[in-house]
XYZ file of C-alpha atoms in Angstrom:
562
model
C 10.094 -0.880 50.706
C 10.217 2.725 49.432
C 13.072 4.822 50.756
C 12.330 7.659 53.199
C 13.432 10.157 50.538
C 10.900 8.804 48.046
C 8.119 8.913 50.639
C 8.957 12.539 51.425
C 8.763 13.453 47.735
C 5.475 11.807 46.720
C 2.987 14.025 48.545
C 4.399 17.469 47.643
C 5.164 16.428 44.048
C 1.627 15.149 43.456
C 0.099 18.231 45.093
C 2.106 20.623 42.926
C 1.288 18.554 39.828
C -2.417 19.034 40.535
C -1.864 22.781 40.887
C 0.074 22.878 37.611
C -2.696 20.878 35.963
C -5.154 23.658 36.820
C -2.804 26.257 35.345
C -2.455 24.316 32.082
C -6.223 23.726 31.970
C -7.168 27.364 32.419
C -4.415 29.037 30.412
C -2.861 28.435 26.994
C 0.816 28.417 27.897
C 2.605 29.455 24.686
C 5.679 30.939 26.361
C 8.645 28.556 26.419
C 9.866 30.234 29.593
C 6.546 29.577 31.302
C 6.565 25.960 30.122
C 10.049 25.409 31.557
C 9.136 27.080 34.841
C 5.992 24.986 35.262
C 7.821 21.777 34.393
C 11.076 22.073 36.350
C 10.653 24.597 39.163
C 8.072 22.661 41.258
C 10.195 19.445 41.364
C 13.234 21.581 42.177
C 11.449 23.215 45.107
C 10.264 19.836 46.400
C 13.761 18.336 46.090
C 15.355 21.295 47.828
C 12.857 21.104 50.678
C 13.229 17.326 51.042
C 17.035 17.296 51.160
C 17.415 20.284 53.516
C 20.730 21.654 52.236
C 22.263 18.283 51.343
C 25.826 17.462 52.207
C 26.152 16.088 48.679
C 24.906 17.718 45.486
C 24.182 14.214 44.197
C 21.577 13.736 46.897
C 19.795 16.837 45.664
C 19.912 15.680 42.035
C 18.619 12.250 43.029
C 15.723 13.929 44.822
C 15.121 16.284 41.900
C 14.882 13.522 39.286
C 12.655 11.411 41.527
C 10.407 14.406 42.176
C 10.328 15.265 38.466
C 9.297 11.699 37.574
C 6.535 11.715 40.199
C 5.439 15.215 39.180
C 5.230 14.417 35.449
C 3.501 11.074 36.080
C 0.941 12.713 38.358
C 0.408 15.514 35.845
C -0.186 13.053 33.007
C -2.468 10.806 35.071
C -4.499 13.775 36.316
C -4.834 15.085 32.763
C -5.957 11.742 31.339
C -8.403 11.060 34.179
C -9.958 14.520 33.923
C -10.317 14.435 30.137
C -12.021 11.031 30.276
C -14.108 11.842 33.335
C -17.828 12.710 33.381
C -16.877 16.113 34.851
C -15.186 17.305 31.681
C -17.328 19.951 29.891
C -17.347 17.844 26.694
C -17.978 14.514 28.421
C -21.401 14.079 26.787
C -20.009 14.232 23.259
C -18.912 10.900 21.718
C -15.520 10.222 20.234
C -12.508 7.892 20.436
C -10.918 7.768 23.888
C -7.421 8.490 22.571
C -8.629 11.641 20.847
C -10.288 12.834 24.042
C -6.971 12.476 25.834
C -4.564 14.246 23.475
C -4.339 16.377 20.327
C -1.281 14.321 19.380
C -3.667 11.846 17.737
C -4.969 14.630 15.485
C -1.385 15.661 14.794
C -0.633 12.110 13.633
C -3.506 12.038 11.135
C -2.581 15.508 9.914
C 1.007 14.353 9.366
C -0.271 11.503 7.173
C -2.299 13.977 5.100
C -5.469 11.974 5.729
C -7.229 14.015 8.390
C -10.284 14.714 6.220
C -10.764 11.062 5.321
C -10.390 10.043 8.964
C -12.946 12.660 10.065
C -15.503 11.272 7.620
C -14.993 7.837 9.162
C -15.419 9.235 12.683
C -18.666 10.987 11.796
C -20.021 7.819 10.198
C -19.265 5.999 13.450
C -20.140 8.593 16.115
C -22.673 10.967 14.538
C -22.967 14.648 13.665
C -20.956 16.033 16.587
C -17.725 14.232 17.466
C -15.194 15.077 20.136
C -11.885 14.801 18.298
C -9.646 16.403 20.924
C -9.610 17.289 24.623
C -11.440 20.553 23.859
C -12.305 20.183 20.176
C -15.551 19.295 18.404
C -16.069 18.418 14.755
C -19.621 19.273 13.645
C -21.481 18.305 10.459
C -25.040 19.210 11.489
C -25.948 21.841 8.882
C -28.925 23.075 10.923
C -26.380 24.538 13.356
C -24.411 26.385 10.694
C -26.267 29.748 10.786
C -25.649 29.899 14.528
C -22.094 28.593 14.625
C -20.947 30.963 11.882
C -22.811 33.991 13.239
C -20.109 36.583 13.897
C -22.302 38.601 16.268
C -22.573 35.571 18.565
C -19.211 33.915 18.148
C -16.509 36.474 17.557
C -13.272 34.639 18.239
C -11.262 32.904 15.563
C -8.798 30.278 16.712
C -5.223 31.455 16.263
C -3.114 28.586 14.941
C -0.099 29.880 16.837
C 1.820 26.652 16.333
C 2.158 27.460 12.640
C 4.405 30.386 13.506
C 6.342 28.619 16.262
C 5.828 31.854 18.177
C 3.035 33.612 20.003
C 4.028 37.023 18.631
C 3.322 38.716 15.288
C 0.297 36.535 14.540
C -0.910 36.895 10.947
C -4.390 38.136 10.105
C -5.723 34.570 9.846
C -4.789 33.912 13.472
C -6.113 37.069 15.154
C -8.676 36.356 17.862
C -9.890 39.877 18.596
C -12.714 40.759 16.134
C -11.963 44.492 16.087
C -8.262 43.935 15.430
C -9.121 41.367 12.759
C -11.405 43.904 11.069
C -8.632 46.529 11.130
C -6.064 44.154 9.672
C -8.509 43.011 7.000
C -9.269 46.505 5.633
C -6.218 46.798 3.347
C -6.912 43.274 2.082
C -10.484 44.302 1.308
C -9.193 47.279 -0.683
C -6.535 45.212 -2.459
C -8.965 42.457 -3.458
C -12.058 44.533 -4.181
C -13.820 44.228 -7.541
C -12.058 47.382 -8.749
C -8.637 46.098 -7.692
C -9.249 42.651 -9.194
C -10.081 44.350 -12.502
C -6.542 45.767 -12.493
C -5.105 42.264 -12.066
C -6.662 41.050 -15.330
C -3.736 42.231 -17.479
C -0.958 40.473 -15.514
C -3.170 37.379 -15.329
C -3.699 37.403 -19.094
C 0.048 37.801 -19.657
C 0.784 34.755 -17.491
C -1.857 32.591 -19.190
C -0.453 33.539 -22.603
C 3.047 32.605 -21.440
C 1.762 29.293 -20.067
C 0.151 28.482 -23.410
C 3.369 29.287 -25.286
C 5.385 27.073 -22.937
C 2.892 24.211 -23.268
C 3.061 24.493 -27.067
C 6.811 23.905 -26.814
C 6.422 20.634 -24.897
C 6.732 17.277 -26.607
C 5.060 14.089 -25.440
C 3.748 13.733 -21.913
C 3.158 16.860 -19.826
C 2.694 17.048 -16.057
C -0.151 19.561 -16.008
C 0.040 19.856 -12.211
C 3.629 21.138 -12.385
C 2.880 23.723 -15.061
C -0.250 24.891 -13.286
C 1.669 25.326 -10.052
C 4.395 27.377 -11.755
C 1.795 29.523 -13.508
C -0.071 30.151 -10.273
C 3.076 31.115 -8.344
C 4.215 33.508 -11.071
C 0.842 35.219 -11.193
C 0.534 35.379 -7.406
C 3.891 37.152 -7.174
C 2.868 39.518 -9.984
C -0.379 40.296 -8.229
C 1.038 40.569 -4.718
C 4.509 42.061 -5.245
C 4.478 43.406 -8.794
C 6.665 40.476 -9.900
C 9.454 38.386 -8.486
C 9.337 34.867 -9.945
C 9.732 33.547 -13.497
C 9.070 29.846 -13.027
C 7.335 29.436 -16.382
C 10.431 30.859 -18.066
C 13.263 29.492 -15.918
C 11.832 26.336 -14.334
C 10.486 25.287 -10.956
C 13.986 24.903 -9.477
C 14.156 28.724 -9.315
C 11.165 28.929 -6.979
C 12.191 30.898 -3.848
C 9.197 29.353 -2.093
C 10.201 25.763 -2.904
C 10.005 24.844 0.786
C 6.345 25.832 0.881
C 5.043 22.258 0.764
C 7.358 21.008 3.516
C 6.496 24.078 5.540
C 2.779 23.410 5.192
C 3.181 19.847 6.454
C 5.025 21.064 9.537
C 2.595 23.947 10.015
C -0.388 21.587 9.838
C 1.038 19.346 12.540
C 2.003 22.223 14.817
C -1.438 23.784 14.427
C -2.823 20.786 16.327
C -0.376 21.217 19.221
C 0.640 24.917 19.345
C 2.748 24.497 22.492
C 4.950 22.054 20.581
C 5.483 24.681 17.905
C 6.742 27.140 20.490
C 9.214 24.539 21.810
C 10.469 23.567 18.349
C 10.947 27.216 17.520
C 13.877 27.255 19.950
C 15.583 24.148 18.534
C 18.068 24.971 15.735
C 17.068 23.412 12.429
C 13.736 22.008 13.636
C 11.616 24.497 11.730
C 13.839 24.947 8.680
C 11.010 24.825 6.074
C 8.963 27.451 7.896
C 12.000 29.629 8.471
C 12.901 29.376 4.776
C 9.363 30.447 3.892
C 9.681 33.377 6.296
C 13.075 34.354 4.831
C 11.770 34.276 1.252
C 8.738 36.340 2.237
C 10.929 38.858 4.044
C 13.116 39.169 0.941
C 10.122 39.715 -1.342
C 8.607 42.285 0.999
C 11.919 44.144 1.373
C 12.552 44.269 -2.385
C 9.019 45.440 -3.054
C 9.278 48.194 -0.441
C 12.671 49.306 -1.760
C 11.471 49.347 -5.369
C 8.195 51.067 -4.636
C 4.968 50.580 -6.536
C 5.315 50.217 -10.299
C 1.759 48.871 -10.531
C -1.211 48.779 -8.196
C -0.287 45.406 -6.759
C -1.619 43.973 -3.510
C 1.278 45.466 -1.532
C 0.192 48.892 -2.772
C -2.810 48.438 -0.486
C -1.202 46.420 2.302
C 1.437 49.144 2.720
C -1.275 51.848 2.732
C 0.226 53.447 -0.387
C -3.302 54.148 -1.604
C -4.111 56.282 1.452
C -2.846 59.762 2.187
C -1.499 60.615 5.639
C -1.734 56.972 6.774
C 1.592 55.503 7.943
C 2.712 52.111 6.626
C 2.320 49.110 8.931
C 5.305 47.545 10.738
C 7.610 45.517 8.504
C 6.970 42.282 10.434
C 3.278 42.619 9.659
C 4.057 43.038 5.965
C 6.202 39.906 6.065
C 3.289 38.010 7.601
C 1.031 39.407 4.886
C 3.527 38.264 2.248
C 3.446 34.708 3.622
C -0.348 34.773 3.697
C -0.539 36.061 0.114
C 1.663 33.223 -1.165
C 0.095 30.420 0.885
C -3.512 31.500 0.345
C -3.062 32.741 -3.209
C -0.822 30.332 -5.072
C -1.447 26.874 -3.656
C -5.208 26.909 -3.181
C -6.141 28.115 -6.663
C -3.501 25.979 -8.359
C -4.668 22.792 -6.658
C -8.296 23.526 -7.527
C -7.442 24.041 -11.200
C -5.454 20.802 -11.305
C -8.318 18.904 -9.673
C -10.715 20.478 -12.158
C -8.778 19.134 -15.137
C -8.457 15.747 -13.467
C -12.236 15.582 -12.970
C -12.913 16.642 -16.556
C -10.437 14.191 -18.065
C -11.756 11.347 -15.903
C -15.331 12.198 -16.993
C -15.411 12.572 -20.798
C -19.079 13.641 -20.931
C -18.410 16.582 -18.627
C -15.272 17.466 -20.599
C -17.270 17.498 -23.855
C -20.027 19.631 -22.322
C -17.581 22.238 -21.031
C -15.643 22.211 -24.305
C -18.891 22.934 -26.148
C -19.663 25.851 -23.834
C -16.173 27.329 -24.247
C -16.483 27.017 -28.039
C -19.878 28.715 -27.910
C -18.656 31.808 -26.076
C -15.004 31.790 -27.170
C -14.639 29.983 -30.512
C -11.096 29.369 -31.796
C -9.445 32.677 -32.593
C -11.735 34.675 -30.303
C -10.419 36.400 -27.154
C -10.870 34.136 -24.092
C -9.335 36.821 -21.859
C -12.340 39.094 -22.302
C -14.292 38.404 -19.122
C -17.681 39.574 -20.417
C -19.052 36.031 -20.875
C -17.709 34.388 -17.722
C -20.874 34.916 -15.681
C -23.014 33.486 -18.500
C -21.028 30.255 -18.650
C -23.260 28.227 -16.359
C -21.595 24.894 -17.038
C -18.127 26.308 -16.338
C -19.328 27.686 -13.019
C -20.985 24.344 -12.251
C -17.691 22.552 -12.954
C -15.856 24.935 -10.619
C -18.415 24.391 -7.844
C -18.361 20.631 -8.284
C -14.566 20.529 -8.179
C -14.488 22.576 -4.989
C -17.171 20.345 -3.477
C -15.077 17.232 -4.032
C -11.626 18.755 -3.566
C -11.962 21.772 -1.347
C -8.526 23.447 -1.095
C -8.841 23.692 2.697
C -10.806 20.519 3.258
C -10.997 20.534 7.060
C -12.113 24.152 7.294
C -11.298 26.974 9.663
C -11.568 26.645 13.407
C -13.416 28.877 15.850
C -13.448 29.018 19.602
C -16.142 29.898 22.103
C -14.723 32.751 24.239
C -13.264 31.310 27.433
C -14.473 34.208 29.554
C -18.099 34.152 28.441
C -21.192 31.961 28.574
C -21.547 28.729 26.616
C -22.923 28.805 23.099
C -26.391 27.265 23.185
C -28.169 26.262 19.981
C -31.326 24.312 20.762
C -30.259 21.240 22.708
C -26.596 21.659 21.753
C -24.398 23.316 24.382
C -20.819 24.221 23.467
C -18.902 25.170 26.640
C -16.588 28.198 26.931
C -13.104 27.600 25.562
C -14.261 24.863 23.178
C -12.699 24.790 19.730
C -14.994 23.638 16.953
C -15.078 23.464 13.187
C -17.170 22.045 10.363
C -15.058 19.766 8.118
C -15.910 20.736 4.575
C -14.840 17.489 2.965
C -17.272 15.618 5.224
C -20.118 18.068 4.635
C -19.584 18.029 0.889
C -19.582 14.222 0.632
C -22.547 13.574 2.910
C -25.501 11.902 1.082
C -27.862 13.923 3.277
C -26.530 17.050 1.558
C -25.894 15.913 -2.018
C -27.182 13.109 -4.212
C -24.428 10.746 -5.348
C -21.974 12.673 -3.156
C -18.818 10.909 -4.361
C -19.589 11.418 -8.048
C -18.295 14.304 -10.153
C -21.618 15.557 -11.480
C -21.594 19.268 -12.470
C -25.174 19.045 -13.693
C -26.379 18.927 -10.064
C -25.680 22.682 -9.877
C -27.690 23.356 -13.040
C -30.592 21.346 -11.630
C -30.431 23.188 -8.307
C -30.383 26.579 -10.052
C -33.302 25.666 -12.313
C -31.384 25.687 -15.607
C -32.255 22.046 -16.329
C -34.582 19.463 -14.770
C -33.439 16.295 -13.047
C -35.323 14.084 -15.512
C -34.013 15.848 -18.617
C -31.540 14.306 -21.044
C -28.988 17.008 -20.166
C -28.997 16.005 -16.476
C -26.815 12.925 -17.068
C -27.368 11.650 -13.511
C -24.831 9.058 -12.279
C -27.701 6.670 -11.531
C -31.471 6.402 -11.077
C -32.864 9.642 -9.659
C -36.244 11.338 -9.540
C -37.110 14.927 -8.717
C -38.247 13.894 -5.237
C -35.024 11.979 -4.625
C -32.740 14.812 -5.701
C -30.818 16.241 -2.721
C -28.926 19.516 -2.880
C -28.213 21.388 0.336
C -26.651 24.753 -0.504
C -26.186 25.458 3.199
C -23.634 22.649 3.385
C -21.588 24.028 0.497
C -18.904 26.277 1.963
C -16.599 27.505 -0.781
C -14.799 30.529 0.608
C -16.014 30.565 4.217
C -18.812 32.633 5.714
C -19.216 36.038 7.308
C -16.465 38.514 8.200
C -13.897 35.708 8.300
C -14.639 34.515 4.761
C -11.838 34.388 2.199
C -11.317 37.890 0.845
C -9.824 36.578 -2.409
C -12.983 34.961 -3.797
C -13.369 37.301 -6.778
C -9.711 36.939 -7.775
C -9.773 33.145 -7.449
C -12.883 32.894 -9.634
C -11.338 35.167 -12.258
C -8.130 33.134 -12.314
C -9.906 29.778 -12.633
C -12.280 30.966 -15.364
C -9.604 32.589 -17.511
C -7.264 29.613 -17.083
C -9.868 27.040 -18.117
C -11.331 29.042 -20.999
C -7.929 29.801 -22.520
C -6.561 26.265 -22.205
C -9.676 24.490 -23.471
C -9.938 26.892 -26.388
C -6.331 26.230 -27.391
C -5.690 22.575 -26.538
C -7.255 19.160 -26.563
C -6.254 17.199 -23.451
C -6.055 13.462 -22.823
C -4.889 11.465 -19.804
C -1.736 9.434 -20.290
C -2.504 5.969 -21.625
C -2.509 3.387 -18.863
C -2.599 5.933 -16.045
C -5.106 4.903 -13.379
C -7.275 7.898 -12.409
C -7.655 6.364 -8.945
C -3.991 7.188 -8.377
C -4.970 10.848 -8.181
C -7.415 10.363 -5.306
C -5.060 7.982 -3.542
C -2.188 10.476 -3.697
C -4.013 13.605 -2.524
C -2.947 14.879 0.889
C -4.676 17.347 3.204
C -2.463 19.690 5.205
C -3.076 23.425 5.676
C -4.093 23.288 2.022
C -5.002 20.334 -0.140
C -1.990 19.098 -2.114
C -2.416 17.418 -5.466
C -0.182 14.809 -7.152
C 1.096 14.878 -10.719
C -1.421 14.896 -13.568
C 0.194 13.303 -16.664
C -1.538 14.371 -19.881
C -1.033 14.544 -23.623
C -2.107 17.741 -25.306
C -2.673 18.760 -28.908
C -3.174 22.264 -30.255
C -6.690 22.656 -31.667
C -5.751 25.517 -33.966
């Protein structure tokens, strides 16, 4: 039979748990202090009331721990029941029960690096709109895209606060307020405009030339992924800070951002459960990779500010050095911008270029076609760093598009949130309640047969067919299988390369320039071949999807063509 003390604790503990449940449901509690207060104060009050100034402190602690156990159990049960109940705003949307209950399931799949693959499986099982979290929807219905990505209707971008392990000093990518986001984006727009990107051509050319010299020095097998990563980091630091790394010269062990990959794994997990990030931020050593990334970024920003502008680098614009009578932003903001420049600039482009060479080497016909186009516009001895022909190189641009379609650098896409204080978002028969987080997983959209014929095949010619440069029944089409004009499927709406609208990636022009110059210069100079006996399937099997796509090694042999 339950003790009188236990009976006195059950009612008040359960009642306060239900009250706390409403607080957690209505408010995103990112403050560690608030989390502690909501977790421990109610059981303490109940225990104090039940023991009535106990003669023994142990009686109070016994009551406190009993009340805490009842309180937490009631809180968990109430949460699970509500999230699975027909009264939940997302109750009509299908999805696995465990995912409806907790974001920890999403965090698990993110930690494995297989979130994109798992989402494709869920959509095959449950349909175009799947509930993958208590308040999260994954959507692959392309007819909804113009409405879901309309900034005038939906103006809040989900802040992945867990990435920072803090709810302060959120970077531009995590700002919810549209006006503040627009203000923070202005220096980025200036620093990555067409005019600014033109100024980055010289440092980019210098880095490609150095990469070619270093590759010429190599004997035997070369890990192209490693060299591409070092090249990309060196150029990103040149572009963003006016210099700072010499990985191509000194080796990857000198990379001050060598914790970037570990940091991205942790950041990806914490983005699913932001409250956990806030808690871990107060545990010594728990966020070491992210803190190391922050420290390196702070050092780069401080050295750049102390040195001043020697070239018109990105920091020239981020620090408002191009504007008269405009004060510089706070240093913490510049540190956040430094992190964003490295994460968004180095990794994404590098991984795309590695995947591009993998796709070409695994598909000899495509490799030969692109080699022929490079030789046409930039024959051996000509200047591949002159950008005048890049726009005319239709097959090169098709290869870039096809690589991004299959291996998008941010495969699960950016998240948005319907404002909690407004009406639901209604698109036809689809109703997305206030406070709902949603996104459109790019890897699922890009590999959906309703959007692209032979969606799993690397087939650059699909882009030439869609643009009218060749016909589907022509010899140049090289379709992966039987296909007529009526059967050809190509949904441009489903192809999201750099995002849409005011929240689209501001670095599109720079990324395209970097990829085009890199490919043209390397294919003009070298002949590449995959290592004998290496299974190309190992590449796909080893890819992982965190904040950015991460690529494995790419072992190749290369030979100078001239």
